[in-house]
Amino acid sequence: MAKSLEEINERIRDGSVHVVTADEMTHLVGELGPDSAAKEVDVVTTGTFGAMCSSGVWMNFGHSDPPIKMSKVWLNDVEAYAGVAAVDAFIGVTQLSETRGLEYGGAHVIEDLVARREVYLKAVGYATDCYPRRSVETAITIGDLNEATMLNPRNAYQRYNVATNSTDRVLYTYMGTLLPRHGNATYSGSGTLSPIYNDPDYETIGVGTRIFLCGAEGYVIGNGTQHDPVNNFGTLMVCGDLKAMSTDYLRAAILHKYGTSLYVGIGVPIPVLNEGIARKTAISDADILTAVLDYGVGRRERPQLKTVSYDELKSGTIDLNGKEVRTSSMSSFFKAKEIATELAERIRKGTFELALPTARLTQRATPKPMKQLSEAPLVREVMLPSITVRDAISVQDAAKIIIGKQVNHLPVVSADNKLIGIVTAYDISKAVALDKGDSLKGIMTRRVITATPDEPIDLAARRLERHNISALPVVDHGNTVVGIITSEDLSKLLACR
Amino acid sequence: MKIILKFPQKIMQDPLLADVVLETGVRINIDRALVDASVGEIVIDVPDERVEEVAAAFRKRGTEVRELDKPIVFDEAECVQCGACVSVCPVEVFKYNNDRTISIDLTRCVLCKTCMEMCPHGALKTAEE
C-alpha cells in the first residue's frame, strides 16, 4: 500500500499523524513486518549531532555611513570571507582567531551570535567613488544582521571511519586524541538514527527536503561536497536561518591541537510512503558497518585494520589483533536521539510539515583525489648517502670523520650493518670538552628517530620539527642504513615548492 | 582516598615513598607519577582511615600533600554527552549509560588531565580553573 506526502501532511494538520524515531522504527518493523509498519507509521525521524567542519554562515551587515566595500572582515578577530558584494561575508567554523589561535574560531563566533552575545566587527576596504570609506569597527549582535543564513557545504555524513593509532606517540586529530599502540579508537555518526542510512536510495531526501537544522527549520539544498553514495559515504548540503537556531543544538568545539569545529544538530524526517521505505528505515546499528583506519599513517590512503558495526562500537570496546580497545564516540547519540524526538514532537504538534524534494540527489558520484602536477617527492629521491661508523671507534676518530667528510651526523651501526645509534658533531664536542668516553658507546643516542625511503618528504620534515632534530638516518625494513636526510637539505627543497 | 604529593627538587632523589611505607606500614598504591627537572608529582591511593598518618609522614619529609577529593570539575551545561572522554581515561572515570548519557565517577580520577584535552566542549576543567 502507498501513501502520498499530501495525505501525510493532512494527518499532520488534523493531528492524527503517527511519528516514531528511527531506532523505534527498527523494533516496530521487527515486530510487525514492513507492510504493517508502513500502514501504521507515517513519518520516521532521524537525527545526528556531531562535529561538522564544513559549515558556516552567510551574513549581511547592512551599510555603514559613509558606505564601505569590505574587502576583509573580522568578527572577534576571526576572518570571514568577504570577496562578494560590499557588506556580505561568509564565516567558516574552522577559521581560527588571529589573536587567540586554537582557543577560538568561526564556530565560536557563530555560537556567540546564536547566544545573543555581542560580537566585535572590524572591516577594511579600498575606497571607491560609490564606497568611499576605508575601514569600520563596531559591535553587533545577531539582531543587527539583515540576514544570517547557515549554509553548510558538507554535513550529515552517512557514516564515518573509526580512527585508531598504531604509532608510539599520542596523535591529536580531528577524531580527537588517539593514544599510542591502539590505546583507544574514536568514531562518529549516529548509526541507526543516521539520516541518509534511513533513506539510502535518496527517495525522500533531495533538493528542497525540509529538515530540522540546529533547532530551526532548514532545507537540503543539494548533495554535500565529497558526496560518495556509491561507498555509503553520502553527504548533504543544507541551509537554514541562524536567527531561529538554538545553542541546544549547535555548539562550538575545540579539537585539542587540531582546531575548531561546530557540532551541528540535524534531524531529517522520512515520510513512510510505502513498504519499501518502511523496510529501509528498519536499519539497525548492527547493519551499519564501517572501517577501522590507522591514523598513524599520514597518507591519503590509511591502512584499514578491520570492519566493525556501530553495534560493536557502541558496546564500548572493539577487538584489534586480540587486544580489547576502548571506543569513544565523538558525536553524541544522546543528542541525536533528542533531535529525532524533538522533530517527531514538532510533527505531532502540527508545527512541522514535510516537503518532497524538487530534484533528486545523485546516487552515482564518488570523489576523486586531488590532481597534482607532481607527486610529493619521496625520501629516497632526496636522501644522501650516509657515512656510518661502528660503536667501537674512538671519539677522536669520529671527530676526524666529521671534519674530513664535512658532516654533522654519524649513524652508528652494528657488525651486520644495523642502525644502533647516532652521534652528532655536538655530542663529539661535548665528549671532548668533558674529557669523556674513549668509544662512541657511552655518548651515542640509542633511540634514533628515522625515516624510510618510501615515505613523502613532508612526513620526514614534520618528524624533524616535532623532535626538534636536524637529521634522520634513512633505514630499510631490516633497519639497515641506506641514507640520511637533513633539515638543511629539506628546507632547500621545500623552499622551491 | 587519593592524595597528591608534590616534591621540591632538592628531595626528589630521596626514596620517600619507601621510607613512608616502612615507617607507617600502610600499603600505598601509586596511581600516577610525574617527575621532571623541576618538580616531582605523585598521586597515591591510601586507605581512608590511614590518610592523616600517611600525610603527616610525607609532610615531615618536606613534601606538599593535598587531598584529591575534587580533582576534575565537570560543567554539565557545556557537556553534549558525546563520550569522547570515555576511551582516553586510564582509570575509567567515564562510562556510557544505557540512554547514551555519560556517568562520571570522580573518586577514581588521578588527575592525568587527558580528558580535559580530549573534551571538545571544555566541559572538564581542574578545580583551579
XYZ file of C-alpha atoms in Angstrom:
626
model
C 0.000 0.000 0.000
C 1.199 3.502 -0.744
C 0.548 6.900 0.860
C 1.093 10.299 -0.678
C 3.014 13.042 1.055
C -0.111 15.202 0.872
C -2.043 12.554 2.853
C 0.695 12.559 5.488
C 0.675 16.382 5.690
C -3.132 16.252 6.039
C -2.690 13.930 9.039
C -0.116 16.351 10.476
C -2.697 19.150 10.156
C -5.556 17.183 11.727
C -3.337 15.768 14.489
C -3.711 12.078 13.549
C -0.194 11.580 12.224
C 1.826 8.661 13.639
C 5.515 9.517 14.054
C 8.303 7.348 15.505
C 12.054 7.830 15.796
C 14.313 5.714 13.567
C 15.501 3.485 16.416
C 11.887 2.817 17.446
C 11.053 2.006 13.818
C 13.751 -0.687 13.798
C 11.899 -2.525 16.578
C 8.472 -1.845 15.080
C 9.363 -3.321 11.697
C 10.929 -6.261 13.529
C 7.630 -6.887 15.344
C 5.051 -6.045 12.685
C 6.909 -6.579 9.434
C 7.444 -3.798 6.890
C 3.957 -3.988 5.403
C 2.059 -3.407 8.658
C 4.683 -0.923 9.865
C 4.168 1.094 6.659
C 0.403 1.186 7.329
C 0.893 2.131 10.967
C 3.668 4.724 10.730
C 3.542 7.934 8.683
C 6.891 9.508 9.476
C 10.229 8.245 10.812
C 12.508 10.892 12.305
C 16.287 10.627 12.184
C 18.952 12.704 13.923
C 22.643 13.380 14.175
C 24.749 15.686 16.352
C 28.465 15.861 15.734
C 31.450 17.886 14.576
C 30.765 19.097 11.043
C 33.747 21.146 9.896
C 32.298 22.064 6.536
C 29.814 24.544 7.985
C 29.459 28.291 8.159
C 27.179 31.299 7.981
C 26.460 33.933 5.332
C 25.837 37.339 6.857
C 24.755 40.745 5.641
C 25.852 43.541 7.967
C 23.864 46.454 6.451
C 25.577 49.534 5.041
C 27.598 51.983 7.121
C 27.579 55.719 6.503
C 29.609 56.645 4.560
C 29.422 53.192 2.950
C 32.301 50.740 2.693
C 33.026 47.876 0.297
C 34.545 45.405 2.739
C 37.481 43.552 1.247
C 38.487 41.965 4.527
C 36.306 41.476 7.577
C 36.864 40.002 11.041
C 34.396 39.006 13.743
C 36.074 38.765 17.157
C 39.377 38.627 15.209
C 38.230 35.631 13.133
C 38.413 36.411 9.437
C 35.308 35.931 7.319
C 35.365 35.677 3.525
C 34.294 38.996 2.030
C 35.084 38.520 -1.651
C 31.453 39.147 -2.607
C 29.235 42.266 -2.508
C 30.032 45.190 -0.192
C 28.707 44.024 3.178
C 28.154 40.280 2.669
C 30.546 37.769 4.211
C 30.825 34.053 4.986
C 32.326 32.872 8.245
C 33.571 29.282 8.299
C 33.657 27.274 11.532
C 37.315 26.182 11.330
C 38.772 29.662 10.699
C 40.920 30.499 13.715
C 41.133 33.728 15.674
C 44.160 35.807 14.693
C 44.729 36.679 18.356
C 43.580 33.576 20.275
C 44.556 30.798 17.852
C 43.232 27.315 18.596
C 41.138 28.542 21.537
C 38.559 30.393 19.464
C 37.344 30.135 15.899
C 34.498 30.753 13.482
C 32.391 28.147 15.302
C 32.664 30.206 18.497
C 31.619 33.382 16.681
C 28.546 31.539 15.402
C 27.712 30.187 18.864
C 28.186 33.684 20.339
C 25.792 35.113 17.737
C 23.164 32.440 18.437
C 23.559 33.040 22.190
C 22.751 36.737 21.531
C 26.217 37.802 22.679
C 27.847 40.899 21.250
C 30.484 40.317 18.570
C 33.172 42.814 17.588
C 33.258 43.616 13.862
C 36.258 45.068 12.051
C 36.446 45.594 8.306
C 38.741 47.255 5.803
C 38.222 48.114 2.142
C 39.677 50.192 -0.657
C 37.829 53.424 -1.306
C 35.807 53.846 -4.499
C 33.523 56.611 -5.732
C 30.489 54.663 -4.550
C 32.119 53.223 -1.388
C 34.421 55.975 -0.062
C 35.051 54.510 3.395
C 38.256 52.525 4.093
C 37.599 50.961 7.466
C 34.921 50.395 10.065
C 34.807 48.995 13.600
C 31.651 48.272 15.548
C 29.933 45.809 17.863
C 26.940 43.826 16.671
C 24.534 41.152 17.853
C 22.618 38.713 15.667
C 19.618 41.072 15.672
C 21.710 43.726 13.913
C 22.342 41.471 10.916
C 19.918 41.688 7.995
C 20.372 38.022 7.205
C 22.327 35.303 8.971
C 21.949 32.139 6.931
C 23.728 28.964 7.914
C 24.967 27.283 4.742
C 26.898 24.082 5.259
C 28.599 22.588 2.197
C 29.038 19.121 3.756
C 27.000 17.788 6.667
C 25.388 14.603 7.940
C 27.905 12.046 6.682
C 26.021 8.774 6.187
C 28.648 7.038 8.372
C 32.301 7.681 9.215
C 35.547 5.761 9.630
C 36.840 4.665 13.017
C 40.186 6.211 13.986
C 43.000 4.480 15.838
C 46.761 4.916 16.137
C 49.443 2.246 15.750
C 52.406 4.535 16.472
C 54.311 5.006 19.724
C 53.154 8.569 20.269
C 49.894 10.369 21.010
C 48.193 11.790 17.909
C 45.929 14.842 18.006
C 43.435 14.613 15.175
C 40.004 15.776 14.063
C 38.867 12.458 15.551
C 40.249 13.546 18.950
C 43.211 12.304 20.938
C 44.409 8.920 19.703
C 46.506 7.096 22.284
C 49.657 5.189 21.215
C 49.694 1.476 20.294
C 45.940 1.356 19.624
C 45.234 2.721 23.114
C 41.747 3.788 22.036
C 39.514 4.159 18.994
C 37.139 7.011 18.160
C 34.173 7.098 15.830
C 31.396 9.377 14.702
C 27.911 9.200 13.202
C 24.554 8.230 14.629
C 24.159 4.628 13.411
C 20.517 3.562 13.392
C 19.485 7.258 13.564
C 21.670 8.272 10.578
C 19.519 10.362 8.197
C 20.953 9.009 4.932
C 21.148 5.371 6.105
C 17.382 5.536 6.677
C 16.864 6.655 3.055
C 19.871 5.152 1.292
C 18.347 5.467 -2.181
C 17.542 9.154 -1.717
C 13.838 8.586 -2.358
C 12.710 11.320 0.041
C 15.917 13.213 0.831
C 16.663 15.570 -2.038
C 16.804 19.225 -3.033
C 14.107 21.004 -1.037
C 13.589 18.427 1.728
C 12.597 20.315 4.877
C 14.780 19.394 7.849
C 15.494 20.300 11.455
C 18.714 22.326 11.489
C 20.105 23.350 14.896
C 16.602 23.980 16.221
C 15.399 25.927 13.171
C 13.629 24.795 10.027
C 16.190 24.213 7.314
C 16.433 22.660 3.888
C 18.562 20.235 1.977
C 19.822 22.232 -0.991
C 21.891 19.576 -2.720
C 24.324 16.777 -2.139
C 27.213 17.713 0.108
C 30.753 18.096 -1.183
C 32.722 14.832 -1.386
C 29.317 13.100 -1.688
C 30.043 9.395 -2.097
C 26.758 7.480 -2.242
C 28.473 4.607 -4.069
C 30.505 3.767 -0.957
C 27.832 4.708 1.606
C 29.545 7.982 2.448
C 26.729 10.214 1.233
C 26.638 13.823 2.469
C 24.155 16.712 2.424
C 24.426 20.423 1.723
C 21.984 22.248 3.968
C 20.883 25.756 4.870
C 18.705 27.433 7.483
C 18.062 30.674 9.330
C 20.673 31.175 12.066
C 18.372 33.630 13.846
C 15.937 30.800 14.615
C 18.630 28.419 15.888
C 19.390 27.450 19.482
C 22.595 26.630 21.326
C 20.810 23.451 22.470
C 21.518 22.066 19.000
C 24.626 23.991 17.909
C 27.912 24.064 19.828
C 31.404 25.314 19.093
C 34.129 22.750 19.720
C 37.886 22.657 20.107
C 39.738 19.561 18.995
C 42.935 19.686 21.022
C 45.998 20.646 18.937
C 43.882 20.330 15.792
C 41.487 23.257 15.551
C 37.911 24.390 15.964
C 34.722 22.898 14.610
C 30.980 23.182 15.059
C 28.715 20.482 16.467
C 25.682 20.708 14.209
C 22.334 19.118 15.060
C 20.361 17.813 12.082
C 17.078 15.912 12.001
C 15.598 14.607 8.773
C 12.016 13.309 8.628
C 11.429 10.326 6.338
C 7.837 10.000 5.107
C 6.869 6.308 5.076
C 5.265 6.373 1.630
C 5.377 2.630 1.061
C 6.537 -0.736 2.365
C 9.957 -0.370 0.729
C 10.719 2.811 2.660
C 9.483 1.142 5.876
C 11.898 -1.728 5.292
C 14.840 0.640 4.752
C 14.065 2.657 7.892
C 14.358 -0.582 9.880
C 18.139 -0.418 9.597
C 19.890 -1.135 12.911
C 23.314 -0.377 14.407
C 24.309 -3.984 13.680
C 23.576 -3.486 9.947
C 25.835 -0.446 9.551
C 29.463 -1.389 9.033
C 32.466 0.886 8.931
C 36.231 0.578 8.629
C 38.817 0.975 11.388
C 41.685 3.038 9.969
C 45.206 3.613 11.252
C 45.624 7.387 11.594
C 49.276 6.739 12.459
C 49.919 6.698 8.719
C 49.942 10.263 7.413
C 48.905 9.397 3.876
C 45.656 9.808 1.959
C 45.085 6.044 1.899
C 45.275 4.936 5.508
C 45.632 1.217 6.206
C 42.311 -0.433 7.009
C 42.636 -2.703 10.047
C 39.189 -4.261 10.070
C 35.464 -3.681 9.624
C 33.143 -3.203 12.599
C 29.461 -2.407 13.100
C 28.051 0.546 15.036
C 26.644 -2.052 17.401
C 30.161 -3.242 18.239
C 31.421 0.342 18.519
C 28.628 1.230 20.949
C 29.419 -1.824 23.101
C 32.413 0.166 24.419
C 35.265 -1.946 23.065
C 36.391 -3.443 19.770
C 38.897 -6.202 19.232
C 42.073 -5.230 17.339
C 44.530 -8.100 16.846
C 43.384 -9.753 20.069
C 43.580 -6.535 22.079
C 40.444 -5.046 23.615
C 40.443 -1.405 22.552
C 38.099 1.067 24.222
C 35.929 3.227 21.980
C 34.648 6.797 22.233
C 32.029 8.466 20.131
C 32.990 11.979 19.051
C 29.369 12.700 18.108
C 26.530 12.437 20.609
C 23.969 9.633 20.290
C 22.080 11.163 23.185
C 21.675 14.499 21.378
C 20.928 12.725 18.081
C 18.052 10.929 19.799
C 16.950 14.181 21.431
C 16.815 15.808 17.980
C 14.865 12.916 16.421
C 12.442 13.080 19.375
C 12.068 16.869 19.184
C 11.423 16.693 15.429
C 8.813 13.943 15.989
C 7.166 16.159 18.618
C 7.011 19.156 16.251
C 5.425 16.983 13.556
C 2.862 15.628 16.041
C 2.023 19.144 17.188
C 1.490 20.208 13.592
C 4.277 22.789 13.540
C 6.490 20.946 11.054
C 5.167 19.721 7.699
C 7.068 17.572 5.256
C 8.210 18.662 1.795
C 9.023 16.386 -1.115
C 12.244 17.064 -2.999
C 12.071 19.108 -6.170
C 15.154 17.345 -7.567
C 16.835 14.050 -6.735
C 20.389 13.798 -5.395
C 22.871 11.824 -7.433
C 23.421 8.208 -6.427
C 26.396 7.653 -8.661
C 29.046 10.149 -7.558
C 32.323 9.249 -5.911
C 35.012 11.823 -5.077
C 38.329 12.000 -6.916
C 41.674 12.612 -5.249
C 43.392 15.934 -5.934
C 45.004 16.318 -9.317
C 48.625 17.089 -8.545
C 51.044 18.380 -11.137
C 53.806 16.483 -9.440
C 53.828 13.744 -6.847
C 55.204 14.678 -3.447
C 58.899 13.694 -3.567
C 59.839 10.606 -1.592
C 62.664 10.387 0.893
C 64.546 8.019 -1.427
C 64.697 10.722 -4.110
C 66.309 13.350 -1.918
C 68.319 11.395 0.655
C 72.107 11.489 0.565
C 74.470 8.563 1.070
C 75.312 8.276 4.738
C 78.698 7.674 6.272
C 78.266 5.162 9.071
C 80.635 4.156 11.863
C 80.988 1.290 14.365
C 80.458 1.978 18.060
C 83.953 0.813 18.974
C 85.738 3.711 17.269
C 87.218 6.438 19.450
C 85.723 9.871 19.916
C 88.785 11.315 18.259
C 88.397 9.136 15.145
C 84.735 10.118 14.932
C 85.776 13.777 15.131
C 88.233 13.235 12.263
C 85.476 11.711 10.104
C 83.091 14.579 10.887
C 85.715 17.157 9.891
C 87.104 15.186 6.941
C 83.713 14.376 5.391
C 82.081 17.659 6.429
C 79.027 16.068 8.016
C 77.202 16.784 11.249
C 75.685 13.369 11.910
C 77.195 9.904 12.119
C 74.792 6.971 12.283
C 76.361 4.152 14.326
C 75.883 0.586 13.068
C 76.479 -2.932 14.340
C 78.716 -5.574 12.711
C 75.827 -6.659 10.462
C 75.234 -3.032 9.457
C 72.057 -2.438 11.533
C 71.429 1.016 12.992
C 72.134 1.080 16.737
C 72.715 4.777 17.459
C 73.702 8.199 16.243
C 76.261 10.830 17.233
C 76.291 14.470 16.217
C 79.115 16.967 15.980
C 77.721 18.460 19.189
C 77.916 15.094 21.012
C 81.549 14.812 19.961
C 82.430 18.348 21.095
C 80.717 17.730 24.398
C 82.603 14.453 24.923
C 85.882 16.196 24.207
C 85.049 19.133 26.476
C 84.163 16.805 29.334
C 87.060 14.501 28.528
C 84.608 11.643 28.378
C 84.388 8.356 26.574
C 87.011 6.505 24.598
C 84.430 4.925 22.295
C 81.106 6.130 20.907
C 79.273 3.573 23.072
C 78.992 5.940 26.003
C 77.969 9.063 24.129
C 75.740 7.974 21.263
C 71.959 8.421 21.250
C 70.408 4.948 21.153
C 66.765 5.822 20.446
C 67.225 7.059 16.909
C 64.409 8.793 15.060
C 64.499 7.529 11.470
C 62.840 7.869 8.077
C 62.025 5.226 5.472
C 62.897 5.549 1.770
C 59.303 5.280 0.502
C 57.632 7.987 2.583
C 56.967 11.525 1.307
C 59.490 14.111 2.490
C 56.690 16.093 4.163
C 56.365 13.330 6.767
C 60.118 13.375 7.402
C 60.059 17.170 7.692
C 57.223 17.041 10.255
C 59.176 14.436 12.274
C 62.308 16.630 12.333
C 60.219 19.562 13.501
C 58.364 17.584 16.180
C 61.512 16.129 17.704
C 63.494 19.322 17.216
C 66.342 17.493 15.496
C 68.264 18.165 12.316
C 68.736 14.799 10.577
C 67.109 11.405 10.146
C 69.026 8.283 9.128
C 67.019 6.521 6.419
C 66.600 2.810 7.128
C 65.049 -0.051 5.167
C 62.711 -2.689 6.616
C 65.688 -4.567 8.036
C 66.941 -1.449 9.910
C 69.938 -1.141 7.600
C 71.045 2.426 6.968
C 70.504 3.316 3.304
C 70.984 7.091 3.511
C 70.438 10.245 5.518
C 68.093 13.195 5.198
C 68.915 16.515 6.892
C 66.791 19.550 7.704
C 69.216 21.686 5.720
C 68.617 19.702 2.519
C 64.880 19.517 3.188
C 64.435 23.234 3.739
C 66.208 23.946 0.456
C 63.824 21.560 -1.312
C 60.650 22.744 0.398
C 61.562 26.365 -0.294
C 61.489 25.585 -4.020
C 57.926 24.265 -3.922
C 41.323 8.164 49.333
C 43.597 9.662 46.726
C 46.176 12.245 47.727
C 48.568 14.221 45.590
C 52.180 14.696 46.665
C 54.471 17.419 45.362
C 58.195 17.037 45.940
C 60.514 20.009 45.776
C 63.558 19.466 43.601
C 66.000 19.066 46.498
C 64.358 15.896 47.894
C 63.407 14.295 44.599
C 66.251 11.800 44.759
C 65.232 10.537 48.233
C 63.296 7.226 48.431
C 60.397 8.998 50.156
C 57.646 6.551 49.265
C 59.676 3.618 50.500
C 60.514 5.460 53.717
C 56.871 6.309 54.399
C 55.695 2.764 53.647
C 58.333 1.352 56.003
C 57.543 3.864 58.719
C 53.744 3.589 58.612
C 53.338 0.055 57.299
C 50.498 1.332 55.069
C 50.070 -0.324 51.691
C 50.151 2.625 49.313
C 49.040 2.335 45.708
C 50.721 4.639 43.168
C 48.141 5.857 40.632
C 50.258 8.306 38.679
C 53.771 9.690 38.872
C 55.347 12.583 37.029
C 58.936 13.603 37.547
C 60.802 16.174 35.504
C 63.730 18.516 36.041
C 61.895 20.934 38.323
C 59.153 19.017 40.116
C 58.002 15.586 41.219
C 54.274 14.886 41.478
C 52.767 11.594 42.582
C 49.147 10.607 43.100
C 48.707 7.798 45.635
C 45.729 5.890 46.927
C 45.670 5.350 50.696
C 43.063 3.584 52.880
C 40.756 6.324 54.256
C 41.483 5.613 57.925
C 45.264 5.971 57.450
C 45.300 9.126 55.312
C 46.198 11.530 58.121
C 49.047 9.370 59.314
C 50.492 8.952 55.827
C 50.052 12.661 55.031
C 51.902 13.589 58.214
C 54.763 11.241 57.347
C 55.164 12.888 53.937
C 54.873 16.427 55.296
C 57.577 15.680 57.865
C 59.892 14.938 54.908
C 59.198 18.240 53.188
C 56.518 17.051 50.766
C 53.461 19.119 49.897
C 50.334 16.990 50.480
C 46.809 17.670 49.202
C 43.681 15.566 49.169
C 42.466 14.842 45.657
C 38.790 14.924 46.642
C 37.505 17.043 43.713
C 40.111 16.520 41.033
C 38.275 17.368 37.817
C 35.339 19.757 37.707
C 32.527 18.807 35.366
C 30.492 21.557 33.679
C 27.198 19.918 32.800
C 25.993 22.901 30.757
C 28.881 22.506 28.292
C 28.672 18.696 28.024
C 26.871 17.283 24.979
C 27.110 13.664 26.176
C 29.327 12.531 23.295
C 31.667 10.406 25.393
C 34.934 11.479 23.780
C 36.327 11.291 27.344
C 35.352 7.640 27.832
C 38.157 5.939 25.915
C 41.098 8.152 26.921
C 40.675 7.887 30.690
C 43.185 5.402 32.133
C 41.067 4.677 35.226
C 37.567 4.538 33.701
C 36.046 7.581 35.378
C 33.561 7.930 32.494
C 31.005 5.371 31.347
C 28.146 5.337 28.875
C 24.732 4.746 30.443
C 22.069 2.819 28.559
C 20.493 6.042 27.280
C 23.948 7.138 25.999
C 24.380 9.838 28.623
C 27.718 9.759 30.440
C 28.118 8.832 34.091
C 31.127 10.155 35.954
C 32.823 8.645 38.992
C 35.323 11.275 40.099
C 36.539 9.210 43.073
C 38.610 7.209 40.573
C 40.284 10.272 38.984
C 44.085 10.539 39.182
C 44.212 13.988 37.568
C 46.129 12.972 34.439
C 44.096 15.639 32.567
C 43.902 13.647 29.317
C 40.098 14.011 29.328
C 40.401 17.791 29.637
C 42.341 17.922 26.387
C 40.045 15.431 24.706
C 36.750 17.122 25.589
C 35.740 19.145 22.506
C 33.449 21.351 24.595
C 35.642 22.419 27.516
C 33.283 20.657 29.936
C 36.134 19.244 32.032
C 38.413 21.545 33.995
C 40.692 21.408 37.029
C 39.442 22.878 40.296
C 41.846 25.839 39.961
C 40.462 26.914 36.582
